[in-house]
Every structure is written in C-alpha cells, then in structure tokens.
Coordinates of C-alpha atoms in Angstrom, one line a residue:
Chain A
X11 CA 74.7 125.2 130.7
X12 CA 74.4 128.6 131.3
X13 CA 76.3 128.6 127.0
X14 CA 73.7 125.8 126.5
X15 CA 70.7 127.6 127.6
X16 CA 71.7 131.2 125.8
X17 CA 72.6 129.7 122.6
X18 CA 68.9 127.9 122.9
X19 CA 70.3 124.1 123.0
X20 CA 66.7 122.0 123.7
X21 CA 69.1 119.5 125.4
X22 CA 69.9 121.5 128.0
X23 CA 65.9 121.6 129.4
X24 CA 66.3 118.5 131.6
X25 CA 69.5 119.6 133.5
X26 CA 68.4 123.3 133.7
X27 CA 64.8 122.0 134.8
X28 CA 66.8 119.8 137.8
X29 CA 68.8 122.4 138.9
X30 CA 67.1 125.2 139.2
X31 CA 63.6 123.5 139.6
X32 CA 64.3 123.6 143.8
X33 CA 65.4 127.2 144.0
X34 CA 62.2 128.3 142.0
X35 CA 60.5 126.2 144.6
X36 CA 61.4 127.6 147.4
X37 CA 60.7 130.9 146.6
X38 CA 56.9 130.6 145.6
X39 CA 56.1 128.2 148.3
X40 CA 57.5 131.0 150.7
X41 CA 55.4 133.6 149.3
X42 CA 52.4 131.5 148.3
X43 CA 52.8 128.3 150.7
X44 CA 53.1 124.6 149.7
X45 CA 49.2 124.3 148.5
X46 CA 48.7 127.3 145.9
X47 CA 46.3 126.1 143.1
X48 CA 48.6 128.1 140.6
X49 CA 51.6 126.4 142.2
X50 CA 52.4 124.2 139.0
X51 CA 52.2 126.6 136.4
X52 CA 54.0 129.4 138.6
X53 CA 57.0 126.9 138.8
X54 CA 57.1 126.4 134.9
X55 CA 56.3 130.2 134.3
X56 CA 59.2 130.9 136.1
X57 CA 61.1 128.5 134.7
X58 CA 60.8 129.7 131.5
X59 CA 61.2 133.3 132.4
X60 CA 64.9 131.9 133.5
X61 CA 65.0 130.8 129.5
X62 CA 63.7 134.1 127.6
X63 CA 65.4 136.5 130.2
X64 CA 69.4 134.4 130.8
X65 CA 71.2 137.2 129.0
X66 CA 70.4 139.2 132.2
X67 CA 72.0 137.5 134.7
X68 CA 75.8 138.7 134.4
X69 CA 77.2 136.6 136.9
X70 CA 77.6 139.4 139.6
X71 CA 75.4 137.5 141.5
X72 CA 74.8 133.5 142.6
X73 CA 72.8 131.9 139.7
X74 CA 70.5 130.4 142.8
X75 CA 69.9 134.1 144.0
X76 CA 69.3 135.5 140.6
X77 CA 67.1 132.3 139.8
X78 CA 65.3 133.0 142.8
X79 CA 64.6 137.2 142.1
X80 CA 62.8 135.8 138.5
X81 CA 60.7 133.7 140.5
X82 CA 59.0 135.8 143.0
X83 CA 58.9 138.5 140.4
X84 CA 56.5 135.9 138.6
X85 CA 55.0 135.6 142.0
X86 CA 54.6 139.0 142.3
X87 CA 53.2 140.0 139.0
X88 CA 50.6 136.6 139.1
X89 CA 48.9 137.8 142.8
X90 CA 48.5 141.3 141.6
X91 CA 46.6 139.8 138.9
X92 CA 44.8 137.9 141.1
X93 CA 41.1 139.7 141.5
X94 CA 39.3 137.6 143.9
X95 CA 42.6 136.1 146.3
X96 CA 45.4 138.6 145.7
X97 CA 46.6 137.8 149.5
X98 CA 50.2 136.7 149.5
X99 CA 50.9 134.5 152.3
X100 CA 47.8 132.2 151.9
X101 CA 49.4 129.3 153.7
X102 CA 49.6 130.8 156.6
X103 CA 46.3 132.1 157.0
X104 CA 45.0 128.7 156.2
X105 CA 46.9 126.7 156.9
X106 CA 46.1 124.6 160.5
X107 CA 49.7 123.3 160.2
X108 CA 51.6 125.9 161.4
X109 CA 55.0 126.0 160.9
X110 CA 56.9 123.8 164.4
X111 CA 58.9 127.0 164.6
X112 CA 56.3 129.1 166.1
X113 CA 55.5 126.6 168.8
X114 CA 57.9 128.2 170.4
X115 CA 55.2 130.9 171.4
X116 CA 54.0 128.2 173.5
X117 CA 50.7 127.9 171.9
X118 CA 49.9 126.9 168.6
X119 CA 46.0 128.8 168.5
X120 CA 47.8 131.5 170.1
X121 CA 50.9 131.9 167.3
X122 CA 47.7 131.3 164.2
X123 CA 46.1 134.2 165.8
X124 CA 49.0 136.7 166.1
X125 CA 49.9 136.2 162.4
X126 CA 46.5 136.0 161.1
X127 CA 46.0 139.6 163.2
X128 CA 49.6 141.0 161.6
X129 CA 47.9 139.8 158.1
X130 CA 44.7 141.8 158.2
X131 CA 47.5 144.9 159.5
X132 CA 49.4 144.2 156.1
X133 CA 46.1 144.2 153.9
X134 CA 45.5 147.2 155.5
X135 CA 48.4 149.2 154.4
X136 CA 49.0 150.1 151.2
X137 CA 50.2 146.9 149.1
X138 CA 53.7 148.6 147.7
X139 CA 54.8 149.2 151.4
X140 CA 53.7 145.5 152.4
X141 CA 55.4 144.0 149.3
X142 CA 58.6 145.3 150.0
X143 CA 58.2 144.9 153.6
X144 CA 57.6 141.6 153.3
X145 CA 60.1 140.7 150.2
X146 CA 62.9 142.4 152.3
X147 CA 62.2 141.2 155.7
X148 CA 60.6 138.5 156.0
X149 CA 61.9 136.4 152.6
X150 CA 65.4 137.8 152.7
X151 CA 65.3 139.8 149.7
X152 CA 67.8 142.8 149.2
X153 CA 66.6 146.1 147.9
X154 CA 68.2 145.7 144.4
X155 CA 66.2 142.1 144.2
X156 CA 63.1 143.7 145.8
X157 CA 63.7 146.5 143.2
X158 CA 63.4 143.7 140.4
X159 CA 61.1 142.0 141.7
X160 CA 58.3 145.0 141.6
X161 CA 59.6 146.4 139.3
X162 CA 60.8 149.6 140.5
X163 CA 64.0 151.7 141.9
X164 CA 66.1 150.7 144.4
X165 CA 65.0 154.5 145.4
X166 CA 61.7 153.3 145.2
X167 CA 62.3 149.9 147.0
X168 CA 63.9 151.6 150.0
X169 CA 61.4 154.3 150.5
X170 CA 58.4 151.8 150.3
X171 CA 60.4 149.8 153.0
X172 CA 60.8 152.3 154.9
X173 CA 57.2 153.6 155.0
X174 CA 56.0 149.9 154.8
X175 CA 58.0 149.7 158.4
X176 CA 56.9 152.7 160.1
X177 CA 52.8 152.1 158.8
X178 CA 52.9 148.5 160.2
X179 CA 54.3 149.2 163.6
X180 CA 52.1 152.2 164.1
X181 CA 49.6 149.3 163.7
X182 CA 50.4 146.7 165.6
X183 CA 50.9 149.5 168.8
X184 CA 47.7 150.9 168.1
X185 CA 46.0 147.2 167.7
X186 CA 44.7 146.7 171.2
X187 CA 43.5 142.9 171.1
X188 CA 47.5 142.0 169.7
X189 CA 49.0 144.2 172.4
X190 CA 48.6 141.1 175.2
X191 CA 49.7 138.4 172.8
X192 CA 52.4 140.3 172.2
X193 CA 52.7 141.3 175.3
X194 CA 55.6 139.2 176.6
X195 CA 57.7 140.6 174.1
X196 CA 56.4 144.3 174.5
X197 CA 57.8 144.5 177.9
X198 CA 60.8 145.8 178.7
X199 CA 63.6 142.9 179.9
X200 CA 60.8 140.1 178.8
X201 CA 61.1 137.3 177.1
Chain B
X12 CA 64.0 137.9 172.4
X13 CA 63.1 142.1 171.5
X14 CA 61.1 144.4 172.7
X15 CA 60.4 145.2 169.3
X16 CA 57.3 144.8 168.4
X17 CA 58.0 145.1 164.2
X18 CA 60.9 142.9 164.9
X19 CA 58.2 140.2 167.2
X20 CA 56.1 140.0 164.7
X21 CA 58.9 139.7 161.5
X22 CA 60.6 137.0 163.3
X23 CA 57.2 134.8 163.5
X24 CA 56.3 135.9 159.5
X25 CA 60.1 134.8 158.7
X26 CA 59.7 131.4 160.5
X27 CA 56.4 130.8 159.4
X28 CA 57.4 131.1 155.6
X29 CA 61.0 129.6 156.4
X30 CA 59.5 125.9 155.9
X31 CA 59.0 125.4 152.3
X32 CA 59.1 121.8 153.4
X33 CA 60.8 119.3 150.2
X34 CA 61.8 121.4 147.3
X35 CA 64.0 119.0 146.0
X36 CA 61.8 116.3 145.5
X37 CA 61.6 116.3 141.3
X38 CA 57.9 117.0 140.7
X39 CA 55.7 114.5 139.5
X40 CA 55.2 117.3 136.1
X41 CA 58.7 117.1 135.4
X42 CA 58.3 115.9 131.6
X43 CA 56.0 118.6 130.7
X44 CA 57.6 121.2 132.6
X45 CA 61.1 119.9 130.7
X46 CA 59.2 119.9 127.7
X47 CA 58.2 123.5 128.0
X48 CA 61.3 124.8 128.7
X49 CA 62.2 123.0 125.8
X50 CA 59.9 124.6 123.3
X51 CA 61.3 128.2 125.1
X52 CA 64.6 126.6 124.2
X53 CA 63.7 126.4 120.8
X54 CA 62.1 129.6 120.5
X55 CA 64.9 131.3 122.1
X56 CA 67.2 129.3 119.0
X57 CA 64.8 130.9 116.5
X58 CA 65.0 134.6 117.7
X59 CA 68.3 134.2 118.0
X60 CA 68.9 132.7 114.2
X61 CA 66.9 135.3 113.4
X62 CA 68.5 138.4 114.8
X63 CA 71.5 137.3 113.9
X64 CA 70.2 137.0 110.3
X65 CA 68.5 140.8 111.0
X66 CA 71.8 142.0 111.9
X67 CA 73.3 140.6 108.7
X68 CA 71.2 142.2 106.7
X69 CA 71.5 145.5 108.4
X70 CA 75.1 144.9 108.4
X71 CA 75.2 144.3 104.3
X72 CA 73.0 146.8 103.5
X73 CA 74.8 149.7 106.0
X74 CA 78.0 148.6 103.7
X75 CA 75.6 148.7 100.4
X76 CA 74.4 152.0 101.8
X77 CA 78.3 153.2 102.6
X78 CA 79.5 151.7 99.1
X79 CA 76.6 152.9 97.2
X80 CA 77.6 156.2 99.0
X81 CA 80.9 156.4 98.0
X82 CA 80.0 155.6 94.3
X83 CA 77.8 158.3 93.5
X84 CA 79.5 161.1 95.3
X85 CA 82.8 159.6 93.0
X86 CA 80.3 159.9 90.3
X87 CA 79.1 163.0 90.9
X88 CA 82.3 164.4 92.3
X89 CA 83.7 163.3 88.2
X90 CA 80.4 164.1 86.7
X91 CA 81.7 167.9 88.2
X92 CA 84.8 167.1 87.2
X93 CA 84.5 166.3 83.7
X94 CA 81.0 168.4 82.8
X95 CA 80.9 170.9 84.3
X96 CA 84.6 171.4 84.8
X97 CA 83.8 173.4 88.7
X98 CA 85.6 172.6 91.3
X99 CA 85.0 174.8 94.6
X100 CA 88.0 176.1 95.4
X101 CA 87.4 179.7 97.0
X102 CA 89.1 181.5 94.6
X103 CA 87.1 183.4 91.6
X104 CA 86.6 180.8 88.7
X105 CA 85.8 182.1 85.5
X106 CA 81.7 181.4 84.8
X107 CA 80.6 180.5 81.1
X108 CA 77.8 182.7 80.6
X109 CA 77.4 182.4 76.9
X110 CA 79.0 179.3 74.8
X111 CA 78.2 178.9 71.3
X112 CA 77.5 175.5 69.5
X113 CA 81.3 173.8 69.3
X114 CA 82.7 175.0 72.3
X115 CA 84.3 172.3 74.6
X116 CA 86.2 172.3 78.2
X117 CA 89.1 169.9 78.2
X118 CA 89.8 168.5 81.8
X119 CA 91.7 165.1 82.7
X120 CA 91.9 163.9 79.6
X121 CA 87.8 164.6 78.7
X122 CA 86.1 166.5 76.7
X123 CA 83.0 167.4 77.4
X124 CA 80.2 169.9 76.5
X125 CA 79.6 173.1 79.0
X126 CA 76.4 174.3 80.2
X127 CA 75.5 177.4 81.2
X128 CA 76.9 178.8 84.5
X129 CA 79.5 176.8 84.4
X130 CA 82.6 177.7 86.4
X131 CA 85.9 176.5 84.8
X132 CA 88.2 175.1 87.2
X133 CA 92.4 175.6 86.7
X134 CA 93.8 173.1 84.4
X135 CA 90.6 173.5 82.2
X136 CA 91.3 173.7 78.2
X137 CA 88.6 175.8 76.5
X138 CA 88.1 175.2 73.0
X139 CA 86.0 176.7 70.2
X140 CA 85.1 175.5 67.4
X141 CA 85.2 177.7 63.7
X142 CA 82.5 180.0 64.7
X143 CA 82.2 179.7 67.6
X144 CA 82.7 181.5 70.6
X145 CA 82.8 181.3 74.9
X146 CA 82.4 184.6 77.2
X147 CA 83.4 184.1 80.6
X148 CA 82.8 186.2 83.6
X149 CA 84.3 186.3 86.4
X150 CA 82.7 187.8 90.0
X151 CA 85.3 190.3 90.1
X152 CA 84.1 191.8 87.1
X153 CA 86.6 190.8 84.8
X154 CA 85.4 189.2 81.1
X155 CA 86.6 187.0 78.2
X156 CA 86.0 185.8 75.3
X157 CA 87.4 183.1 73.5
X158 CA 86.8 183.6 69.9
X159 CA 86.1 180.5 66.7
X160 CA 88.7 178.8 66.3
X161 CA 90.9 179.9 69.8
X162 CA 92.6 177.4 72.3
X163 CA 93.3 178.5 75.3
X164 CA 94.4 176.8 78.6
X165 CA 93.3 178.2 81.9
X166 CA 97.2 177.4 83.4
X167 CA 96.3 179.6 87.2
X168 CA 92.7 180.2 88.4
X169 CA 94.3 181.3 91.8
X170 CA 94.3 184.9 92.7
X171 CA 96.8 184.6 89.8
X172 CA 94.9 183.9 86.4
X173 CA 97.2 183.2 84.1
X174 CA 95.9 181.8 80.5
X175 CA 98.0 180.1 77.9
X176 CA 96.3 181.1 74.7
X177 CA 97.6 178.5 72.3
X178 CA 95.3 179.4 69.0
X179 CA 92.6 182.5 68.3
X180 CA 91.8 185.1 70.1
X181 CA 91.8 185.9 73.4
X182 CA 89.9 189.3 74.2
X183 CA 89.9 190.5 77.8
X184 CA 88.3 193.4 80.1
X185 CA 89.5 193.1 83.0
X186 CA 88.6 195.0 86.4
X187 CA 91.3 196.8 88.6
X188 CA 93.3 194.2 90.1
X189 CA 94.7 194.1 94.0
X190 CA 98.3 194.5 94.5
X191 CA 98.5 190.9 95.1
X192 CA 96.8 189.6 92.0
X193 CA 97.8 189.2 88.8
X194 CA 96.4 188.8 85.0
X195 CA 98.4 187.4 82.6
X196 CA 98.8 185.4 79.0
X197 CA 100.6 183.5 77.9
X198 CA 100.7 183.0 74.2
X199 CA 103.4 180.8 72.1
X200 CA 106.0 183.4 72.1
X201 CA 105.2 186.2 74.7
X202 CA 103.8 187.1 78.0
X203 CA 101.2 189.8 78.2
X204 CA 100.0 190.9 81.9
X205 CA 97.8 193.4 82.4
X206 CA 96.9 196.1 85.2
X207 CA 93.4 196.6 84.7
X208 CA 92.4 197.2 80.8
X209 CA 91.0 196.7 78.1
X210 CA 92.8 194.3 75.6
X211 CA 93.0 191.6 72.6
X212 CA 96.0 189.5 72.1
X213 CA 95.9 187.6 68.9
X214 CA 97.7 184.5 67.1
X215 CA 98.4 185.2 64.1
X216 CA 100.5 183.8 61.1
X217 CA 104.2 185.5 62.0
X218 CA 105.3 187.8 59.6
X219 CA 109.3 187.5 59.5
X220 CA 109.9 191.2 58.9
X221 CA 107.9 191.7 62.5
X222 CA 109.0 191.3 65.8
X223 CA 111.3 188.4 64.7
X224 CA 108.5 186.8 63.1
X225 CA 106.5 186.6 66.7
X226 CA 102.7 185.8 65.7
X227 CA 101.3 187.5 68.8
X228 CA 99.8 190.8 68.3
X229 CA 98.7 192.9 70.9
X230 CA 95.4 196.0 70.6
X231 CA 95.4 197.7 73.9
X232 CA 91.8 199.8 74.3
X233 CA 92.6 200.7 77.8
X234 CA 94.6 200.8 80.7
X235 CA 98.8 199.7 80.4
X236 CA 99.9 196.1 79.5
X237 CA 103.0 194.4 79.9
X238 CA 104.4 192.8 77.3
X239 CA 107.6 190.2 77.8
X240 CA 108.7 188.9 74.9
X241 CA 112.1 188.5 73.6
X242 CA 114.2 188.9 76.9
X243 CA 112.7 192.4 77.0
X244 CA 109.7 194.3 78.5
X245 CA 107.6 196.8 76.8
X246 CA 104.9 198.8 78.3
X247 CA 101.5 199.2 75.8
X248 CA 99.1 202.2 76.9
X249 CA 95.4 202.3 75.9
X250 CA 95.7 202.7 72.0
X251 CA 99.0 201.1 71.5
X252 CA 99.3 197.8 69.9
X253 CA 102.2 195.6 70.1
X254 CA 104.5 194.8 67.6
X255 CA 104.3 198.7 66.3
X256 CA 105.1 196.8 63.3
X257 CA 102.3 194.8 62.9
X258 CA 99.5 196.4 61.0
X259 CA 96.5 197.6 63.1
X260 CA 93.4 196.2 62.7
X261 CA 90.8 198.2 60.4
X262 CA 87.0 198.3 61.8
X263 CA 86.2 196.4 58.7
X264 CA 88.4 193.9 60.1
X265 CA 88.1 194.1 63.5
X266 CA 87.0 190.5 64.7
X267 CA 88.8 188.5 62.2
X268 CA 90.4 186.1 64.0
X269 CA 93.2 183.9 62.6
X270 CA 94.8 180.6 64.4
X271 CA 97.8 179.8 64.2
X272 CA 97.8 177.2 61.3
X273 CA 96.3 180.6 59.6
X274 CA 93.1 179.7 58.7
X275 CA 90.6 182.9 59.1
X276 CA 87.2 182.3 61.6
X277 CA 84.3 184.6 60.7
X278 CA 84.1 188.5 61.9
X279 CA 82.7 188.6 65.4
X280 CA 80.8 191.2 67.1
X281 CA 81.4 190.3 70.8
X282 CA 85.3 190.4 70.8
X283 CA 85.1 192.8 68.3
X284 CA 87.3 196.1 70.1
X285 CA 87.9 199.5 68.3
X286 CA 91.4 200.8 69.8
X287 CA 90.3 204.8 70.6
X288 CA 93.9 206.1 69.8
X289 CA 96.2 204.4 67.8
X290 CA 100.1 206.0 68.1
X291 CA 101.7 206.7 64.8
X292 CA 103.6 204.1 63.4
X293 CA 107.3 205.5 64.3
X294 CA 110.2 205.1 61.4
X295 CA 110.4 201.4 60.6
X296 CA 114.4 201.5 61.6
X297 CA 113.0 202.3 64.8
X298 CA 109.9 200.6 65.2
X299 CA 110.2 197.0 63.4
X300 CA 112.5 195.4 65.9
X301 CA 112.3 194.2 70.3
X302 CA 114.2 197.7 70.5
X303 CA 112.1 199.8 68.9
X304 CA 110.3 198.6 71.1
X305 CA 112.0 198.5 73.7
X306 CA 113.0 202.5 73.6
X307 CA 108.7 202.9 72.9
X308 CA 108.8 202.5 76.4
X309 CA 111.4 203.7 77.6
X310 CA 110.1 207.2 76.4
X311 CA 106.7 206.6 77.9
X312 CA 108.3 206.0 81.1
X313 CA 110.3 209.7 80.9
X314 CA 107.2 211.6 79.6
X315 CA 104.8 210.1 82.0
X316 CA 107.4 210.6 85.0
X317 CA 107.9 214.6 83.4
X318 CA 103.7 214.6 83.9
X319 CA 104.5 213.3 87.2
X320 CA 106.5 215.8 88.6
X321 CA 105.0 218.7 87.0
X322 CA 101.5 217.7 88.6
X323 CA 103.7 217.2 91.9
X324 CA 105.6 220.8 91.5
X325 CA 108.8 219.6 90.6
X326 CA 109.1 222.0 88.0
X327 CA 112.6 221.7 87.6
X328 CA 112.7 218.0 87.4
X329 CA 109.9 217.7 84.5
X330 CA 112.6 219.6 82.9
X331 CA 114.8 217.2 83.1
X332 CA 113.0 214.2 82.3
X333 CA 111.7 215.9 79.1
X334 CA 115.5 217.5 78.2
X335 CA 116.1 214.1 78.6
X336 CA 113.5 213.1 76.3
X337 CA 114.0 215.6 73.4
X338 CA 117.8 214.9 73.3
X339 CA 117.3 210.8 73.4
X340 CA 114.3 210.8 70.6
X341 CA 114.7 213.7 69.2
X342 CA 112.0 212.1 66.6
X343 CA 110.4 209.6 68.6
X344 CA 106.7 209.7 68.8
X345 CA 106.4 211.8 71.6
X346 CA 108.7 213.9 71.0
X347 CA 106.7 216.8 69.8
X348 CA 104.3 216.3 72.9
X349 CA 107.3 216.7 74.8
X350 CA 108.5 220.4 72.9
X351 CA 104.8 221.4 74.1
X352 CA 104.9 220.3 77.4
X353 CA 108.7 221.5 78.1
X354 CA 107.7 225.2 75.9
X355 CA 104.5 225.8 78.7
X356 CA 106.8 224.0 81.6
X357 CA 109.5 226.8 80.7
X358 CA 106.9 229.7 80.1
X359 CA 105.2 229.2 83.7
X360 CA 108.4 230.3 85.1
X361 CA 110.3 232.5 82.6
X362 CA 108.4 234.6 79.8
X363 CA 111.9 234.8 77.8
X364 CA 112.4 230.7 78.6
X365 CA 109.1 230.1 77.1
X366 CA 109.2 232.2 74.3
X367 CA 112.6 230.2 73.4
X368 CA 111.3 226.9 73.6
X369 CA 108.5 227.9 71.4
X370 CA 110.6 228.7 69.2
X371 CA 112.4 225.4 68.9
X372 CA 108.9 223.8 68.9
X373 CA 108.3 225.6 65.5
X374 CA 111.7 224.8 63.9
X375 CA 111.3 221.2 64.4
X376 CA 107.6 221.1 64.0
X377 CA 106.4 223.7 61.9
X378 CA 102.6 222.4 61.2
X379 CA 102.7 220.8 64.7
X380 CA 99.5 221.0 66.1
X381 CA 100.8 223.1 69.0
X382 CA 101.7 225.8 66.2
X383 CA 99.4 228.4 67.4
X384 CA 99.7 228.1 70.7
X385 CA 104.1 228.4 70.4
X386 CA 104.4 231.7 67.9
X387 CA 102.1 233.5 70.3
X388 CA 104.0 232.5 73.2
X389 CA 107.6 233.3 71.0
X390 CA 106.1 236.4 70.1
X391 CA 105.5 237.4 73.4
X392 CA 102.0 237.8 73.6
X393 CA 101.4 234.7 75.4

C-alpha cells in the first residue's frame, strides 16, 4: 500500500482511506469532539496530507502513530486559523452528554463544572503552553510528535510543556471555587 | 487516586476525550473522500514524473556541460599547443618578439603561424622563409635570431637550452649562464656550447678543403664558445671564428645567410655581427685541420693560465707556462704575445733576465708591436 501511494497509483485511494480513516477520525475527535462542523473537511484534508507527505514516513514508528500525528497537525493549524472559535475540546465545553468515565466523580453536573473551569484556565494561559500540555498529557502524543504537530523543535515543545503544567497548577491552586470540587482529591489520604 | 490537582484534572480531561465513539464505521462521505485522495495520488504521480523529467534534464545538462567543457578545454589545449605552441613548463621559454611574414612553427606535425609574444615550447621547429626573420627573447635576457631560410628545432628548453640548427643562420646573444645551465647549438656535424657570449652559427655549403668539408661556420663576438667537432673540442674566444680556415665575413657580407642547399638569402641587419677582433690567420699547414684547432685551444689555455698565475703572484709558474707555450708553438698565433709577456715577467724580477728576454723577442719579432719596449729593456734603460 505504501509503495502504491508513493508511486501515485489512484487505485490505492480506497485502500488507503479505509486503512487510515479510523486513525484520522480518532485523532480529530480527541481534539475537536464528534460534532465539529469542520470535521469532514478536516478528515479529508488529513488524508490528502498523508498522501502528499508520505515520503516523510520512514518506517521508524507505526504507520498509525504517524497518521495520527499528521491529522493532529491538520487540526492544530485549523484551530489556530479559526477566528471566532479556536478552542480545543469544544465537545467537552458544549456537550451535555458527559463521557461516562467522568461519572466516577459522583455527579455529572459536578464533573462538567470541573472540566469547564479547567478549560477556562487553559484558555487563560499561553496558547502554545496549553497545546503542549493537552497534546502530551491529555492526548498522549510524545514530545517528538508534539513538536511535529506544533511545528517547533523537541526542546521547545518540552519547555512549553513544563511551563504549561506549572502555570495550570498555579491557576488551579488559586481557584477558590475549584478547590472544593477537587477537595477530596486534594486532601492527603483522600480518594 | 492522586493528591496532585494537576494529575487529577489531567485524568478528568483524558477521560473526557477518550471516548471517540465508533471510528471504524465508514463515513457516508467515503466516496467523496476517496475521490479526493485519488486526485491527490494523480497529482503526486504527475509531480513525480515532472521531478523525474527535471532530474533527467539536469543530469543531461550536467553531462553536456562536462562533455562540452572537456571538448572546449581540449580544443583550447590543442590550440595553445599548435598555434601558440606555448606550454607552461615553469622554465624560461623563448618568446617571439619579432616574426616577419613567412615565419612558422611546426609542432606535433602541425604548422601554424606565430603570433607576437608566443612562447615556443620544447620540440617546436621554427622555420623562416627566404627573407623572413624570427627573433626570440628569453626572460634571462638571452636573445636569438633565426635568419632567412632558417630551420631550427628547439630540442630542449629547460635549464639546458639545446637547439638543432638544420639550415640558415642562428645568431645568439647569451646572458651569463648559471652553473647548472647550458646553451648548446647543434649543427649537422658539430656542437656549439656557450657560456655567456655573443656568437653566430651559420650553415653554409661546406668546403672540402676546410675542416673536412664542415658546413658549420662560427663567429664569436664576445665570451667563450666551445666547439665539439670530429671528436675534438675547441674553445673559440671573442673575436675568433671557427673553423679558422674559413674566410671571415667581410663587413659588407655580414648578414648574408647561406643555407645548406647553397641558396643565398637577402642581407639583414638584425643578425649582423661585426667581430671586434679576428685573430690573424695562422699558417695554412697549422690551421686547415681539426688538429690545428685543437692546438690553438691548447695555446689559448697555456696563455690564459700564465696570465692567471702572474696575477695571483706565481711568477715562476707563469714563466713556466710561457716557456712551454713558446717551446711548443714558436710560430703559433700567441707566440709573440707570449714572448712579450715573458719579457715583462722576467724584467720585473731581474733586469738582466729581462734584457735577455727582450733580445730574444727582438730576434724573433724584429718588427713586433713591442719592439720599442724591448729595445729599451735590452739597452738596460727600462
């Protein structure tokens, strides 16, 4: 399949789509949620980006991981170009259907409140630092992939990540309303 | 469970985005997506072909440039070899300063006209037509002129300059040579080697009665020239000619060049040379053979050595050389000069011996050029 894509054979289009579309979908949904209006465009744009940049894939990492990084890069650039809405995790902010795993907190409403306040803090800190934190700590991309997605060096990505964590932690500690919500967790020996 | 609030909210966010839903279900827009991917693949193939063509063109251009450059370099080298005949050897190559019409250089089987300042490489053959001349200058200051109807080959042009004169007249004014430098002109039957001098070598129709019919004629204006001929070596000093049996060039004949074929070229001033002094022609019996030339060289050597010893203060040695010269060649061309020098040498140490030597001189040369001096010395007044 890779050889066919590299040589530009049109017959490989369907196979390539079916092979990598789920990977692309997963990457986009993690960053934008399921209901983003640009979802389909971004997915197709990511697939085309994969075709045009296939020569950069040298086989030193899984193809899925590389395709996911390409898709995240497309999303990253897309969100940065948004003028009215450039926020990541829109579905978390707007979706009333809170993910089931968050219900372990005990109350759906409480969980949504915590997430929205955390995202508000992320919006308040430097965008590059919040992206580094979200891509690395939340979405699970490694530093090299974060660097590729955001178009910076690995050292710069690492610096942004460290500073993003520190700033977010300071903001969480200074948020008097958020403290009771995280109270149990913040108490030594708590749940 | 964690006590770190950052860890806590990170886990919350991770859980929130973890449920991506059913990503394996094919989207309803699959056909459109595949169609766009096909377009991208076609564009990729087109770009790939374009890159290949560009690469091939670049390679072809590079090959053409290399081949073209090689051809041009070869042509340039060939041109410089054939027309200019100049090769950068690091040695002092002759530079053409004057080349009249009809002067050609032959090199590697090609004959080309010479331009001004062209440097002649080793192996070049220089030819001059009937009335033409070629003048070469060397950086050392040496000057060479090939007269009309001449043909000379530049056999060696390194520290040793060796010319093979095959026809015509070759005039050279050679600057003082270093110890490891040589300047040699070879004729069909002789070899002339110089050490900083001015001379002319001419190929003429040989005279069977002179030097075994040698066609080589040498006139030395300044310095010393060694002629090797018929197994012997003769030193010819400034003002002398070789062979001595050959008639000297009269002033009105100077520059008339005869080729080996016997044809006569027009007079030329450029190669004219007027000897400052020509030794008197020795007796025919002593001068019309190579052996006579060899004896002349020995006389010169004895005389020169005697003078050198006298200058260095070795009067006894100088007297011995002069006595030997006079005893061996009492009628030689240097006999009178040797007798005069002996007279002066003895007078300087003993008036009586000087008077005796003066009387000997007057007896052998009653009309000699030092008669007055000898008479005074013999009378004891000097």
